[in-house]
XYZ file of C-alpha atoms in Angstrom:
676
model
C 41.072 157.452 60.018
C 43.473 155.176 58.992
C 42.141 152.677 60.742
C 38.136 154.067 58.893
C 40.921 153.933 54.798
C 41.803 150.645 55.994
C 38.390 150.038 55.320
C 37.968 150.995 53.112
C 40.037 149.702 50.707
C 39.306 145.921 51.995
C 35.828 146.810 50.886
C 36.584 147.941 47.632
C 39.425 144.600 47.414
C 36.820 142.452 48.379
C 34.005 143.718 45.177
C 36.671 141.882 43.221
C 36.220 138.625 44.054
C 34.027 136.659 42.788
C 32.103 133.453 42.954
C 32.701 131.317 46.281
C 28.273 132.201 46.810
C 28.291 127.931 47.352
C 30.969 128.218 50.018
C 30.475 131.249 51.667
C 27.237 129.945 52.113
C 28.058 126.362 53.817
C 30.227 128.299 56.407
C 27.336 130.872 57.268
C 25.191 127.169 57.920
C 28.200 126.258 59.974
C 28.153 130.313 62.039
C 24.331 129.131 62.627
C 24.941 125.978 63.907
C 27.534 126.773 66.113
C 25.297 129.898 66.887
C 22.458 127.379 68.514
C 24.907 124.915 69.728
C 26.956 126.057 71.513
C 29.318 123.544 70.853
C 33.034 123.057 68.918
C 33.644 122.840 65.105
C 35.336 123.056 62.265
C 35.200 124.683 58.455
C 38.142 123.238 56.690
C 38.979 125.082 52.551
C 41.830 123.600 50.452
C 42.929 123.697 47.123
C 45.843 124.028 45.190
C 48.235 126.504 45.212
C 47.187 130.171 44.207
C 43.365 128.656 43.934
C 41.846 131.725 46.646
C 42.133 130.012 50.152
C 43.118 133.136 51.285
C 40.924 135.380 50.054
C 37.716 132.759 50.718
C 39.138 133.680 53.722
C 39.111 137.303 53.660
C 35.217 136.245 52.909
C 34.763 134.587 55.629
C 35.674 137.594 57.891
C 33.264 139.386 56.336
C 31.160 136.951 56.527
C 31.821 136.694 60.572
C 31.670 140.039 61.008
C 28.474 140.196 59.902
C 27.342 137.753 61.589
C 28.375 139.691 64.661
C 30.971 136.602 65.209
C 34.265 137.392 67.743
C 36.996 136.391 64.439
C 40.438 136.472 64.849
C 43.492 134.937 62.436
C 46.344 133.299 62.232
C 48.843 132.156 59.361
C 50.596 128.712 59.997
C 54.142 130.252 58.698
C 54.030 133.575 61.520
C 54.615 130.877 64.645
C 56.721 129.301 65.518
C 54.985 125.894 66.310
C 55.589 125.102 69.603
C 52.752 124.872 71.993
C 54.384 128.465 73.175
C 54.264 129.292 69.681
C 51.127 129.335 68.983
C 50.330 130.277 72.700
C 52.417 133.653 71.689
C 50.318 133.976 68.733
C 47.333 133.598 70.084
C 47.836 136.481 72.550
C 49.285 138.500 70.479
C 45.240 138.877 68.536
C 43.230 139.792 71.170
C 46.059 142.710 72.767
C 48.407 141.188 74.816
C 52.380 141.060 74.581
C 55.290 140.476 77.154
C 56.318 137.485 79.009
C 53.946 135.758 81.315
C 54.550 133.040 83.417
C 50.254 132.813 82.906
C 50.359 129.891 81.018
C 49.186 131.839 78.009
C 46.810 129.140 76.789
C 44.782 129.208 79.892
C 45.146 133.180 79.584
C 43.103 132.988 75.994
C 40.654 130.991 76.362
C 40.149 131.987 79.652
C 39.506 136.019 78.846
C 37.753 135.066 75.002
C 35.465 133.723 77.230
C 34.444 136.533 78.927
C 34.753 139.323 76.318
C 32.683 136.879 73.585
C 30.138 136.290 75.489
C 27.655 133.771 73.528
C 29.335 135.180 70.187
C 30.875 132.685 67.776
C 34.153 132.714 68.741
C 35.736 132.186 64.221
C 40.231 130.882 64.628
C 40.721 130.961 61.535
C 44.782 129.227 60.037
C 45.913 129.706 57.165
C 48.093 127.366 54.894
C 47.114 125.087 57.701
C 49.446 122.631 55.225
C 52.314 123.442 57.923
C 50.733 122.773 60.974
C 50.818 118.876 60.843
C 53.002 118.642 63.542
C 50.296 120.268 65.949
C 47.319 119.045 64.819
C 46.625 116.606 68.054
C 48.189 119.648 69.353
C 44.560 120.508 68.947
C 42.814 118.589 68.713
C 42.934 116.932 71.835
C 44.080 119.783 74.004
C 43.485 122.720 72.715
C 39.919 122.806 71.027
C 38.432 121.332 73.948
C 39.783 123.470 76.417
C 38.953 126.417 74.261
C 35.417 128.332 74.853
C 32.187 126.421 73.535
C 31.780 128.555 70.186
C 34.733 128.349 68.833
C 34.737 127.695 64.736
C 38.294 126.447 64.417
C 38.142 127.236 59.670
C 40.880 126.108 58.430
C 42.803 126.750 54.687
C 45.648 124.457 53.570
C 46.258 122.347 50.461
C 45.360 119.082 51.647
C 41.397 117.492 53.198
C 41.343 117.202 57.158
C 41.623 113.171 57.358
C 42.812 111.097 59.628
C 41.476 111.321 63.255
C 39.088 113.483 61.602
C 38.073 111.554 60.259
C 38.014 108.100 62.365
C 36.341 109.986 65.082
C 32.774 109.826 64.862
C 32.464 113.070 67.950
C 34.441 114.776 64.812
C 33.362 113.345 61.567
C 29.491 114.970 63.095
C 31.229 118.800 63.628
C 33.370 118.567 60.305
C 33.109 120.603 57.665
C 35.080 120.578 54.576
C 34.964 121.143 50.699
C 37.595 121.484 48.141
C 37.690 125.337 46.281
C 37.948 124.237 42.599
C 38.969 126.846 39.773
C 36.695 129.307 38.547
C 34.093 128.926 35.960
C 33.825 131.070 32.189
C 31.269 133.437 33.393
C 33.197 134.441 36.780
C 35.596 134.766 34.960
C 34.182 137.156 32.974
C 32.674 138.914 35.930
C 36.164 139.217 37.464
C 37.991 140.752 33.723
C 35.114 143.354 33.826
C 35.755 144.593 37.106
C 39.267 145.804 35.999
C 38.079 147.065 32.468
C 39.151 144.599 30.141
C 35.773 143.852 28.134
C 38.037 142.879 24.204
C 36.889 139.773 24.042
C 39.736 138.287 22.257
C 41.891 139.446 25.331
C 38.966 137.781 27.237
C 39.286 134.609 25.611
C 43.130 134.194 25.526
C 42.292 134.890 29.066
C 40.133 131.800 29.697
C 42.084 129.883 27.705
C 45.874 130.207 29.368
C 44.446 130.385 33.565
C 41.497 128.307 32.883
C 40.271 129.724 35.535
C 43.379 130.004 37.929
C 42.320 133.008 40.441
C 45.835 133.940 40.255
C 47.103 133.133 37.119
C 43.716 134.581 36.560
C 44.753 138.093 38.813
C 48.212 138.554 36.994
C 46.514 138.761 33.627
C 44.449 140.979 34.264
C 47.066 143.017 35.834
C 49.759 142.374 33.159
C 47.309 143.409 30.075
C 47.138 147.117 32.166
C 50.904 146.974 31.725
C 50.901 145.880 28.275
C 49.527 146.835 24.787
C 49.045 142.997 24.070
C 49.211 139.116 25.312
C 49.328 138.087 22.465
C 52.778 138.250 21.392
C 53.789 136.530 24.683
C 53.922 133.218 22.597
C 55.814 129.728 24.804
C 57.237 128.446 27.491
C 55.252 128.871 31.550
C 52.752 131.230 31.570
C 53.473 132.116 35.532
C 56.927 132.650 33.971
C 55.621 135.762 32.212
C 53.430 136.731 34.346
C 55.614 137.587 36.317
C 57.915 139.559 33.336
C 54.972 141.624 32.566
C 53.749 142.193 36.440
C 57.112 143.519 37.479
C 56.875 146.784 34.148
C 54.568 147.484 36.957
C 58.006 149.490 38.483
C 58.798 152.141 37.234
C 61.260 152.991 38.347
C 64.038 150.268 37.631
C 66.681 151.233 40.133
C 63.835 149.922 42.323
C 63.880 146.313 40.614
C 67.672 146.141 42.262
C 66.019 146.372 45.653
C 63.407 143.483 44.589
C 66.086 141.553 42.952
C 68.215 141.152 46.555
C 64.295 140.410 48.455
C 64.208 138.069 46.868
C 66.509 135.565 47.584
C 64.740 135.996 51.124
C 61.844 134.011 51.848
C 60.851 137.113 54.461
C 62.663 140.032 54.995
C 62.265 143.550 56.040
C 63.905 146.781 56.140
C 66.465 146.030 58.047
C 67.023 141.468 57.174
C 67.371 144.045 53.063
C 69.707 146.128 54.706
C 72.189 143.571 56.267
C 71.771 141.261 53.380
C 72.385 144.090 51.085
C 75.292 145.880 53.388
C 74.143 149.113 52.244
C 71.372 151.853 54.590
C 68.166 150.622 53.414
C 66.338 153.678 52.226
C 62.712 154.430 54.249
C 61.445 156.314 51.307
C 62.221 153.288 48.313
C 61.063 150.119 51.260
C 58.273 152.100 51.482
C 57.718 152.057 47.706
C 59.235 147.818 47.442
C 56.604 146.782 50.011
C 54.211 148.870 48.484
C 53.131 147.409 44.762
C 50.860 144.832 43.966
C 53.152 140.834 44.449
C 54.189 142.076 48.149
C 51.754 140.724 51.099
C 52.857 141.753 54.585
C 53.383 139.084 57.260
C 53.497 139.261 60.545
C 57.315 138.018 59.865
C 58.111 141.286 57.952
C 57.363 140.718 53.729
C 57.325 138.518 51.497
C 57.148 138.616 47.558
C 54.032 136.723 46.189
C 55.487 132.990 45.693
C 55.412 132.983 42.318
C 57.340 136.499 41.377
C 60.018 135.498 44.237
C 61.843 132.636 42.377
C 61.144 133.537 38.823
C 63.746 136.851 39.949
C 65.622 134.074 41.891
C 65.629 132.262 38.988
C 66.767 135.614 36.437
C 68.954 136.602 38.843
C 71.030 133.958 39.410
C 71.124 134.222 34.885
C 71.972 137.394 34.856
C 74.379 137.690 37.750
C 75.706 134.812 39.187
C 78.139 136.173 41.206
C 76.131 139.077 43.562
C 74.090 135.840 43.944
C 76.781 133.956 45.305
C 77.180 137.045 47.582
C 73.648 136.901 48.646
C 72.992 133.900 49.088
C 75.648 133.651 51.474
C 74.965 137.448 53.083
C 71.856 135.274 54.065
C 73.083 132.116 55.266
C 75.286 133.901 57.593
C 72.496 136.673 58.549
C 70.216 133.388 59.955
C 73.024 131.215 60.570
C 73.943 134.530 62.929
C 70.761 134.873 64.751
C 70.419 130.948 65.500
C 74.044 131.198 67.045
C 74.044 134.108 68.880
C 70.052 132.755 70.067
C 69.810 133.039 73.922
C 67.167 130.164 74.004
C 66.919 127.767 70.289
C 63.799 126.185 71.387
C 62.415 128.778 70.349
C 65.084 129.198 67.306
C 62.176 127.229 64.550
C 62.051 129.027 62.443
C 65.783 130.805 61.854
C 66.877 126.912 61.288
C 64.083 126.277 58.816
C 65.493 129.741 57.162
C 69.430 128.462 57.287
C 68.818 125.926 55.210
C 67.486 126.508 52.116
C 71.015 127.640 51.320
C 72.423 124.218 52.177
C 73.019 122.448 48.862
C 75.606 119.130 49.201
C 75.133 116.625 46.390
C 73.552 114.647 48.343
C 71.495 115.980 50.150
C 69.991 117.745 46.311
C 69.719 113.592 45.024
C 68.015 113.015 48.342
C 66.110 115.353 48.565
C 62.593 116.474 47.360
C 61.348 120.048 47.160
C 59.739 120.422 51.210
C 56.429 119.594 51.170
C 54.927 119.304 54.104
C 52.779 116.867 53.157
C 54.550 114.808 55.117
C 54.990 115.362 58.742
C 56.680 113.844 61.703
C 54.883 114.165 65.224
C 55.480 113.431 68.785
C 53.324 110.181 69.734
C 51.027 111.162 72.660
C 49.176 107.993 74.914
C 46.723 108.215 72.196
C 48.231 107.626 68.775
C 51.488 105.864 70.695
C 48.885 102.560 68.884
C 49.845 103.977 65.820
C 53.509 103.537 66.771
C 53.701 100.286 67.856
C 51.213 99.586 64.987
C 53.814 100.566 62.425
C 56.425 98.653 64.288
C 54.725 95.566 64.832
C 54.331 96.138 60.656
C 57.947 96.741 59.989
C 59.035 93.821 61.628
C 56.976 92.002 59.397
C 56.813 93.540 56.261
C 60.767 94.064 55.381
C 60.991 93.927 51.300
C 64.422 94.340 50.090
C 65.036 97.570 48.715
C 66.757 98.529 44.941
C 66.857 102.327 43.361
C 68.914 105.079 42.797
C 68.514 109.146 42.995
C 70.168 111.498 40.836
C 71.969 114.688 41.592
C 70.200 117.700 39.061
C 73.032 119.843 39.133
C 75.416 117.506 38.158
C 74.038 114.104 37.504
C 75.820 112.460 39.599
C 74.021 108.717 40.563
C 73.641 107.320 44.520
C 72.613 103.672 44.792
C 69.784 102.770 47.333
C 70.241 98.972 48.237
C 69.431 97.476 50.898
C 68.023 94.015 51.507
C 65.724 92.279 53.383
C 67.842 91.879 56.509
C 69.203 94.931 56.312
C 65.733 96.458 56.310
C 64.939 94.452 59.604
C 67.592 95.606 61.663
C 68.542 98.928 60.326
C 64.588 99.850 62.302
C 66.557 98.432 65.249
C 63.069 97.304 67.350
C 62.510 97.849 71.311
C 59.405 98.480 73.443
C 57.643 101.584 72.459
C 55.695 101.500 75.068
C 58.607 101.802 78.053
C 60.782 103.971 75.932
C 57.812 106.245 76.129
C 56.776 105.455 79.605
C 61.241 106.708 80.590
C 61.102 109.300 77.995
C 57.364 110.294 75.624
C 60.018 112.742 73.399
C 62.042 109.320 71.594
C 59.548 108.662 70.200
C 58.557 110.453 66.650
C 56.393 109.122 63.762
C 56.155 110.631 60.162
C 53.098 110.622 58.252
C 51.725 111.144 54.990
C 49.024 113.067 52.749
C 46.477 110.933 53.706
C 47.849 110.530 57.887
C 49.268 106.794 57.140
C 52.280 106.548 59.122
C 54.714 106.388 56.028
C 57.886 106.223 58.661
C 59.276 105.900 62.712
C 62.358 107.712 64.490
C 63.337 107.172 67.520
C 65.320 109.890 69.255
C 66.002 110.234 73.090
C 66.637 112.778 74.053
C 69.925 112.456 76.215
C 69.948 114.143 79.946
C 70.025 112.805 83.780
C 66.405 110.711 83.224
C 67.481 108.420 80.716
C 71.689 107.842 80.630
C 71.187 104.968 82.725
C 68.878 103.489 80.198
C 71.496 104.231 77.556
C 74.523 102.860 78.813
C 72.521 99.305 78.733
C 70.904 99.471 75.418
C 73.286 97.597 72.873
C 73.565 100.579 70.105
C 74.151 103.324 72.762
C 76.184 102.066 74.906
C 79.187 101.189 72.568
C 79.244 105.161 72.499
C 79.113 106.182 75.780
C 81.556 103.320 76.951
C 84.122 105.223 75.332
C 83.983 108.344 77.694
C 85.468 109.472 80.445
C 83.777 108.967 83.991
C 83.616 113.241 83.168
C 82.382 113.116 79.649
C 79.452 110.896 80.632
C 78.578 112.942 83.348
C 78.594 116.466 81.498
C 75.580 114.411 79.871
C 73.593 114.114 83.045
C 71.524 117.202 82.110
C 68.326 118.705 83.421
C 64.815 116.679 81.850
C 64.201 120.276 80.047
C 67.107 121.265 78.377
C 68.523 117.900 77.217
C 72.978 117.792 76.548
C 72.063 116.196 72.860
C 70.291 113.029 70.833
C 70.917 109.863 70.772
C 68.611 108.934 66.572
C 68.487 105.168 67.431
C 67.035 104.551 64.189
C 65.025 106.032 61.449
C 62.590 103.983 59.609
C 60.540 105.003 56.585
C 58.187 102.598 55.502
C 59.008 103.336 51.269
C 62.518 104.728 51.603
C 62.393 105.155 48.155
C 59.653 108.381 48.268
C 61.893 111.671 48.283
C 58.662 112.791 49.753
C 59.892 110.748 53.197
C 62.877 111.393 53.189
C 63.125 114.616 52.484
C 61.122 115.055 55.501
C 63.652 112.491 57.612
C 66.303 115.057 56.441
C 64.405 117.711 57.816
C 64.531 116.140 61.280
C 67.926 115.118 61.554
C 68.823 119.247 61.129
C 66.374 120.431 63.308
C 68.798 118.113 66.019
C 71.985 119.528 65.071
C 71.070 122.895 65.450
C 70.259 122.616 68.472
C 73.328 122.472 70.224
C 73.907 119.885 71.400
C 76.321 116.495 70.787
C 74.028 114.192 68.307
C 73.989 110.661 67.393
C 73.148 107.427 65.557
C 74.572 104.108 64.619
C 72.560 103.389 61.611
C 73.100 100.313 59.971
C 75.796 100.631 58.178
C 75.169 100.860 54.483
C 76.909 102.903 51.516
C 74.199 105.260 51.435
C 74.133 105.411 54.681
C 78.181 106.949 55.152
C 77.304 109.431 52.130
C 75.114 110.259 54.166
C 75.855 110.853 57.652
C 78.917 112.181 57.040
C 77.333 114.938 54.043
C 75.348 116.005 57.462
C 78.606 116.300 58.757
C 79.494 113.360 61.239
C 82.028 111.417 61.832
C 82.809 108.465 63.173
C 83.625 107.403 66.248
C 87.059 105.404 67.044
C 86.777 103.123 69.727
C 82.311 102.759 68.864
C 82.441 100.803 66.594
C 79.773 97.739 67.086
C 78.655 93.846 65.584
C 75.416 94.617 68.245
C 72.813 94.988 64.753
C 72.628 91.607 63.568
C 76.496 90.163 65.979
C 77.848 90.257 62.256
C 78.368 93.763 60.109
C 80.559 96.020 62.013
C 78.741 99.063 62.238
C 80.531 102.264 62.867
C 78.696 104.603 65.656
C 78.684 108.622 64.260
C 78.756 111.542 66.784
C 78.045 115.618 65.921
C 78.918 117.718 68.832
C 77.810 120.954 68.364
C 78.009 122.353 72.018
C 79.547 125.956 71.812
C 81.838 126.754 69.975
C 81.594 124.014 67.726
C 78.196 124.745 65.994
C 79.812 127.762 64.601
C 82.311 124.946 63.928
C 79.926 122.698 62.119
C 77.695 125.432 59.873
C 81.029 126.420 58.690
C 82.195 123.318 57.381
C 78.353 122.846 55.843
C 77.777 125.463 53.786
C 81.853 124.742 52.663
C 80.524 121.951 50.756
C 78.244 124.080 49.522
C 80.869 126.568 48.589
C 78.988 129.230 50.563
C 82.467 130.147 52.965
C 80.516 132.536 56.381
C 82.353 134.487 57.568
C 80.277 133.953 61.285
C 83.241 134.232 63.894
C 83.232 135.486 66.939
C 78.885 135.170 66.726
C 77.937 132.949 70.175
C 76.763 134.019 73.681
C 78.808 132.177 75.949
C 82.028 132.397 77.312
C 85.270 130.848 75.720
C 86.007 127.498 76.518
C 89.821 127.742 79.363
C 92.822 124.962 78.788
C 93.912 123.094 81.308
C 97.202 124.906 80.823
C 98.956 121.412 82.911
C 99.364 120.423 79.013
C 101.794 122.099 78.152
C 104.585 120.255 80.799
C 102.651 117.229 78.970
C 102.101 117.757 75.556
C 104.590 119.989 73.102
C 104.227 123.550 71.906
C 103.320 122.234 68.768
C 100.886 119.748 69.871
C 99.319 121.744 72.262
C 98.364 124.108 68.872
C 96.739 120.556 68.113
C 95.409 120.288 70.425
C 93.516 123.169 70.988
C 92.656 123.743 67.580
C 90.981 119.732 68.127
C 88.710 120.633 70.831
C 86.963 123.966 68.557
C 85.967 121.823 66.534
C 88.157 122.247 63.741
C 88.914 118.894 61.304
C 92.288 117.124 60.501
C 92.789 119.250 57.184
C 90.758 122.360 58.940
C 94.023 122.084 61.852
C 96.617 122.307 58.121
C 95.635 125.620 56.679
C 95.706 127.088 60.052
C 98.921 126.354 61.652
C 100.377 126.421 57.893
C 101.660 122.206 58.283
C 100.698 118.853 56.259
C 97.605 117.004 57.035
C 99.477 113.734 57.858
C 101.653 116.242 60.773
C 98.014 117.318 62.206
C 97.465 113.599 62.083
C 101.016 112.237 63.491
C 100.451 114.927 66.490
C 97.259 113.430 67.193
C 98.427 110.020 67.700
C 100.662 111.007 69.773
C 98.170 113.492 72.211
C 96.601 109.866 72.417
C 99.479 108.273 73.443
C 101.229 111.179 76.237
C 96.963 111.271 77.256
C 95.592 108.203 77.597
C 92.298 108.980 75.538
C 91.215 107.754 72.192
C 89.400 110.051 70.257
C 88.175 114.006 70.039
C 85.387 114.205 72.621
C 87.908 112.310 75.290
C 90.295 115.100 74.044
C 88.220 118.907 74.275
C 87.470 116.849 78.227
C 91.061 116.832 78.661
C 91.643 121.006 77.670
C 88.630 122.153 79.209
C 89.341 123.261 82.473
C 86.143 122.642 85.068
C 85.203 126.575 85.867
């Protein structure tokens, strides 16, 4: 009964979709071709935000079902971008849930082949612009193993480029087209369907929306909530429509819940209750998710992007204290989810949500609004040649860089200055083929909007298989030489669970490109939040020192070197987020953003046991200082916690290092933590 009602509602909604006849004819033609050839194919639509890509997929679903095809759909924002993550998402589409030792992709393909027979299988992926990090896997591994008769239907902001077009095989099987704004005739038809027939109102809506489908939809909804659109002059059209859209909420108390939900990019009743620190009644939540600007996703519900941003601005301006409290609670919620996770290889989504609340001046200046047209991909045997080509290009293309970025909130300027030599040495060239043979996951390429290589990252996992190589490398060996035998042994982890990562180089074709820089910052954060030891030693520069300390890195005593060029003294930075140190890192990160997180006691790990034999060597106060330092607190934090001055902390540390014959905090931690 409920299913029939849902289908009736879907059919009713489809009646309000106008235009797209030519696009649907092209899709139907592609279906027929796949049916005839029984070979995989691709159909990709692209266009700006709000142009109707998701709506077009709904039309494709209806057309595919009429054609007798099997239709499955994913949204790239609803699953972790890994083979395991997409495998689980695909299995859920065919009714399989729970853990299994069986390969999820193989299980999915075999089941689908058995059930589909000779029917066409349409696999639709919405928000495809955020799937670019999985493109190589889709093209080189998934599609070749999928059942014959597969049509990959995708919708994103950008056209498919790069390897899809370079290969004559894929180029022949690909059909892609842009979704344009609606013409005047289609707009008139849509407004008439919505009951708007006044010529003056129709003309006003047409001129203001210019046929943009989302704006048109908002305008039609707003028209039923306001006597006239004439009174709304000036300002941003979308913001005006969002304000009118709120008139759909007749109960003013419900706006309180909408404001809270706007702080979270995805919410459900449990998350919303946690952030608001009160139980959200089911009847209120039901009314919230029934609003026309709220949509369902696999991870919960979302306010429409335009509505969420509008409500964010409104809340921040009108009630800054409440805005800050809600932001803090959201950050705490995701920080606790990360800390309490048993497998941090599956928390990419939580990490991305958490980092949306970080607010630091140098990062605001260097970052750009999230733009997934730039993305990192781990190289494969096929794309290794692209990485090698980029490295060779960099060796001969080392132009000096000079520019600055401005913090939009404070106006502070950050100079970006690199000489020709600094650019060359910062790239830190090495034998990429040999490194790929040692550890393929070490090499990542940054791809741009046209799929061109825009950067190269060498991030080497630290484990038993790479440790000997790292000890010989001129850039990583200075740090490793400061470790004791015990500390070194702690890095000999299994390959599946590396002890950390050495970011050997992070090079961009254009460091002044803010989108590329933002992709680099996201990459660094992805390692820092995994709970490991992250090491880096970029060629020394003013902006480098400011950036890496802003990330939370600290220079390592005794690990500075001149191995880049033989002359320039370069610091080595390290950030250890293993065990309890991840709590300290997140606390300090958000403290710099003006947010005090309450995340103590969130780790599932057993607290470290301290070596009692050191009590006879250290004084009582020195022992207290040593324990605080081992827990990951900075000198200033130790001073505050022990009610002493920071200079006194430094004197105690100097004495501790001398008594224990050590040189840095890492060695002190190893001395304090007893072996199990």
